[in-house]
CSV table of C-alpha atoms and ligand atoms in Angstrom, one decimal:
chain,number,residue,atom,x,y,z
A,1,UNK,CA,88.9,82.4,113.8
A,2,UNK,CA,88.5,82.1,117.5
A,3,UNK,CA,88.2,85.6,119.1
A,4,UNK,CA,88.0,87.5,116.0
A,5,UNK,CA,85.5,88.5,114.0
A,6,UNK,CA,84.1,91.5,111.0
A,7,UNK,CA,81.5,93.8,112.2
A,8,UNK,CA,79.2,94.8,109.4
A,9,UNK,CA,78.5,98.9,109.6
A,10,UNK,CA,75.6,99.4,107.3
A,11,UNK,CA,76.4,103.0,105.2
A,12,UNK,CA,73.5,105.1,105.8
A,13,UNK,CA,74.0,107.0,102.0
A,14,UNK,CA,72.2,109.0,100.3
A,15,UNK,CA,72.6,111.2,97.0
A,16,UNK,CA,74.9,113.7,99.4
A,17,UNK,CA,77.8,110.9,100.1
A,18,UNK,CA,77.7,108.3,103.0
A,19,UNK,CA,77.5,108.2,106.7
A,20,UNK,CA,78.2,105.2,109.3
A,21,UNK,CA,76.7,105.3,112.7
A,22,UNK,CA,78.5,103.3,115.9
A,23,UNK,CA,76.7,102.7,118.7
A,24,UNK,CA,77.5,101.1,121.9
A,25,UNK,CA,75.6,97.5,122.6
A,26,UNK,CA,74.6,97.9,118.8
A,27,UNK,CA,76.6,97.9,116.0
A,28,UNK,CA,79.6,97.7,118.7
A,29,UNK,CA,78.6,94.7,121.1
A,30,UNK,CA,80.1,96.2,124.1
A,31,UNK,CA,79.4,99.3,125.9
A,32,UNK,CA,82.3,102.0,124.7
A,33,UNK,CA,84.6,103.2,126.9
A,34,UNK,CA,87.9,104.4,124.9
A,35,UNK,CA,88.1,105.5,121.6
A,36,UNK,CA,91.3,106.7,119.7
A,37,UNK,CA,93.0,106.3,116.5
A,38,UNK,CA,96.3,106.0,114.7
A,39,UNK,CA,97.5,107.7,112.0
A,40,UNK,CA,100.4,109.4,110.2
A,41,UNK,CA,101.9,106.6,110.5
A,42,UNK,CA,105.6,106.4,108.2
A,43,UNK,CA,106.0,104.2,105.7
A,44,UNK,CA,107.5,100.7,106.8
A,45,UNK,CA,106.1,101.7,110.2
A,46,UNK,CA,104.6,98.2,112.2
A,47,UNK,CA,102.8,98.9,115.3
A,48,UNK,CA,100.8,96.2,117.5
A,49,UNK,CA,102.7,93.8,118.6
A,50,UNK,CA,100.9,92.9,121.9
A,51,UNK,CA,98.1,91.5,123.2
A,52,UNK,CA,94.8,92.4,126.0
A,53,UNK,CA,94.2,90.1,128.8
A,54,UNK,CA,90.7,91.0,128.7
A,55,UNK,CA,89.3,94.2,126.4
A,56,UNK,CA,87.3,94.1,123.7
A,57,UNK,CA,88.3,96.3,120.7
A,58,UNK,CA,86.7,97.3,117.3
A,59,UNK,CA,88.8,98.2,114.8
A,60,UNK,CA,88.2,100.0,111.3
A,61,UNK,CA,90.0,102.2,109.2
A,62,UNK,CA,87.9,105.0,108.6
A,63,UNK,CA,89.8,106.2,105.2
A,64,UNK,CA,92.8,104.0,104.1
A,65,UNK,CA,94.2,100.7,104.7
A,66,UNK,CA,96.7,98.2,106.5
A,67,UNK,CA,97.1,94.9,107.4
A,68,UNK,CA,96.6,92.9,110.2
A,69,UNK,CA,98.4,90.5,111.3
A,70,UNK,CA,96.3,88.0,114.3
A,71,UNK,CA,97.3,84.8,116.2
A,72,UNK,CA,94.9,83.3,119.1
A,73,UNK,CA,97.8,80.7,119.8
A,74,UNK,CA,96.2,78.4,117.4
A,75,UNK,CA,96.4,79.6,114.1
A,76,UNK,CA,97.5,82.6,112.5
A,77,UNK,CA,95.5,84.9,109.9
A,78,UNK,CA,96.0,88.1,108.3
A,79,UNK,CA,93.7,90.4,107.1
A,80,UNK,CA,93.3,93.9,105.8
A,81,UNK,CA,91.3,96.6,106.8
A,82,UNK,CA,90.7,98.4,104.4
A,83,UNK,CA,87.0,99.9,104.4
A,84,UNK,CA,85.1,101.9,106.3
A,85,UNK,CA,82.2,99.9,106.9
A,86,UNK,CA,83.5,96.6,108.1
A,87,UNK,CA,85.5,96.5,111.1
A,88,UNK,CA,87.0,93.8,112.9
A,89,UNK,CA,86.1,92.9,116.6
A,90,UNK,CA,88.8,91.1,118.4
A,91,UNK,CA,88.2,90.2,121.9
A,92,UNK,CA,89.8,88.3,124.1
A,93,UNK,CA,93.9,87.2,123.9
A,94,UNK,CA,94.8,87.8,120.1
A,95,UNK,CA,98.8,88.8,119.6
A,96,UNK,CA,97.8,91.3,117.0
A,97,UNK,CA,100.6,93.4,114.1
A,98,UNK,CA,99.6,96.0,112.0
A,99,UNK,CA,101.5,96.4,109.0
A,100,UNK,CA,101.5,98.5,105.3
A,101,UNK,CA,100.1,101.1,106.8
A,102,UNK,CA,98.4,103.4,103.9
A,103,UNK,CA,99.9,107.1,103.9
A,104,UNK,CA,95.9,107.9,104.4
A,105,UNK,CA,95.3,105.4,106.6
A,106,UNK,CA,93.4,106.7,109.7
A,107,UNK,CA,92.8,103.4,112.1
A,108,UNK,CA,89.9,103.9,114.4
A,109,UNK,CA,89.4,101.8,117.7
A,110,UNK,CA,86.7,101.3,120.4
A,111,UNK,CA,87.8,99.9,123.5
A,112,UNK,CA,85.4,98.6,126.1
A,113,UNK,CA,87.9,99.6,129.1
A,114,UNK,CA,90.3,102.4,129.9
A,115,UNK,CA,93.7,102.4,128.7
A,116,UNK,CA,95.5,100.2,131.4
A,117,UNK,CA,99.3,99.1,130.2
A,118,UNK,CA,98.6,96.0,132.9
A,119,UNK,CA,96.0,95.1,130.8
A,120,UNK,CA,98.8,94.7,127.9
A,121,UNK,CA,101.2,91.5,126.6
A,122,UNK,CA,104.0,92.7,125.0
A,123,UNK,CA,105.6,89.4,124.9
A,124,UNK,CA,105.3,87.2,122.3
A,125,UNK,CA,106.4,83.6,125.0
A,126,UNK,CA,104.7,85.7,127.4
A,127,UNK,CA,101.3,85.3,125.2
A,128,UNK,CA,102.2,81.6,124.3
A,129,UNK,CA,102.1,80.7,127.9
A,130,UNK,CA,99.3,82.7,128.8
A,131,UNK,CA,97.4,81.6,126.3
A,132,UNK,CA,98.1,77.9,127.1
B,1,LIG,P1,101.2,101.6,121.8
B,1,LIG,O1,100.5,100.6,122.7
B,1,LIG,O2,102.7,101.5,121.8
B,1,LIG,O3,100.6,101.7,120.4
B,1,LIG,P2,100.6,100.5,119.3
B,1,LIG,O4,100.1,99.3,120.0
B,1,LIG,O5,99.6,100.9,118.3
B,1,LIG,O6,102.0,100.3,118.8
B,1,LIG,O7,100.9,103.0,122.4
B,1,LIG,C1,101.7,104.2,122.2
B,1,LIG,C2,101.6,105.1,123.4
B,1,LIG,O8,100.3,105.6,123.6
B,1,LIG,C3,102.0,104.3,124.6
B,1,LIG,O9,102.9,105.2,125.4
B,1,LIG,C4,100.7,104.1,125.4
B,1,LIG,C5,99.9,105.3,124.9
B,1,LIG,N1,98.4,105.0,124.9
B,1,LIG,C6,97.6,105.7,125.7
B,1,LIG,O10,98.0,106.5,126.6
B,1,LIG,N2,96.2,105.5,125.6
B,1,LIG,C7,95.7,104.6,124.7
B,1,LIG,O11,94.5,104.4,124.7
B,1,LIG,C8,96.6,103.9,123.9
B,1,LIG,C9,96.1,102.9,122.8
B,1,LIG,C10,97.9,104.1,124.0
């Protein structure tokens, strides 16, 4: 789909358990600027519900799982994250949910700019038009 894709993280194991590196301009294709992460999040919880003009975000949960919910305008798709070594790069204008959010469920995300609300669509026409 248009905007979004999986990001492979290759599990550097051994016999003592496993270990995923991220690295800016390498296994993240941008150059890091934010990182943060949801979790404790209640049951029946849905967060989301916007979209970014113009970051770039990884996302991955780290332990746990939930389910996205994506929509360039086009079409619509829904996945679920739900290991920590595949993570899913959206860039660009994608009205993304999350939903079923594991009680475990720790969601990590890079960002490739500050936090900026302007930067944020939190309405669904708004998107539409936008995205026209
Ligand atoms: P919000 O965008 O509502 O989270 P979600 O999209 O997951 O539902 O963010 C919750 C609050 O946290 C809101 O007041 C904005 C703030 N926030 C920051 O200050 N910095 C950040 O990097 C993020 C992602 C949110």
């Amino acid at each position: 789909m248009n905007r979004i894709k999986y990001v492979e993280f290759p599990p550097l194991g051994d016999n003592r358990g496993s270990l995923v590196a991220l690295e800016a301009e390498k296994t993240v294709p941008f150059d890091i600027k934010r990182v943060y992460y949801i979790f404790g999040t209640l049951l029946g919880v849905a967060r989301g519900f916007h979209a970014h003009k113009n970051l770039k975000q990884v996302a991955v949960c780290v332990t746990g799982k939930c389910r996205m919910v994506l929509d360039n305008g086009i079409e619509k798709k829904e996945v679920w994250l739900d290991s920590p070594t595949r993570g899913l790069l959206i860039e660009g204008l994608v009205w993304h949910e999350m939903h079923d959010f594991s009680e475990d469920c720790v969601l990590l995300v890079l960002a490739s700019e500050h936090y900026d609300e302007a930067d944020y669509i939190r309405d669904y026409q708004e998107f539409l038009k936008v995205n026209k």
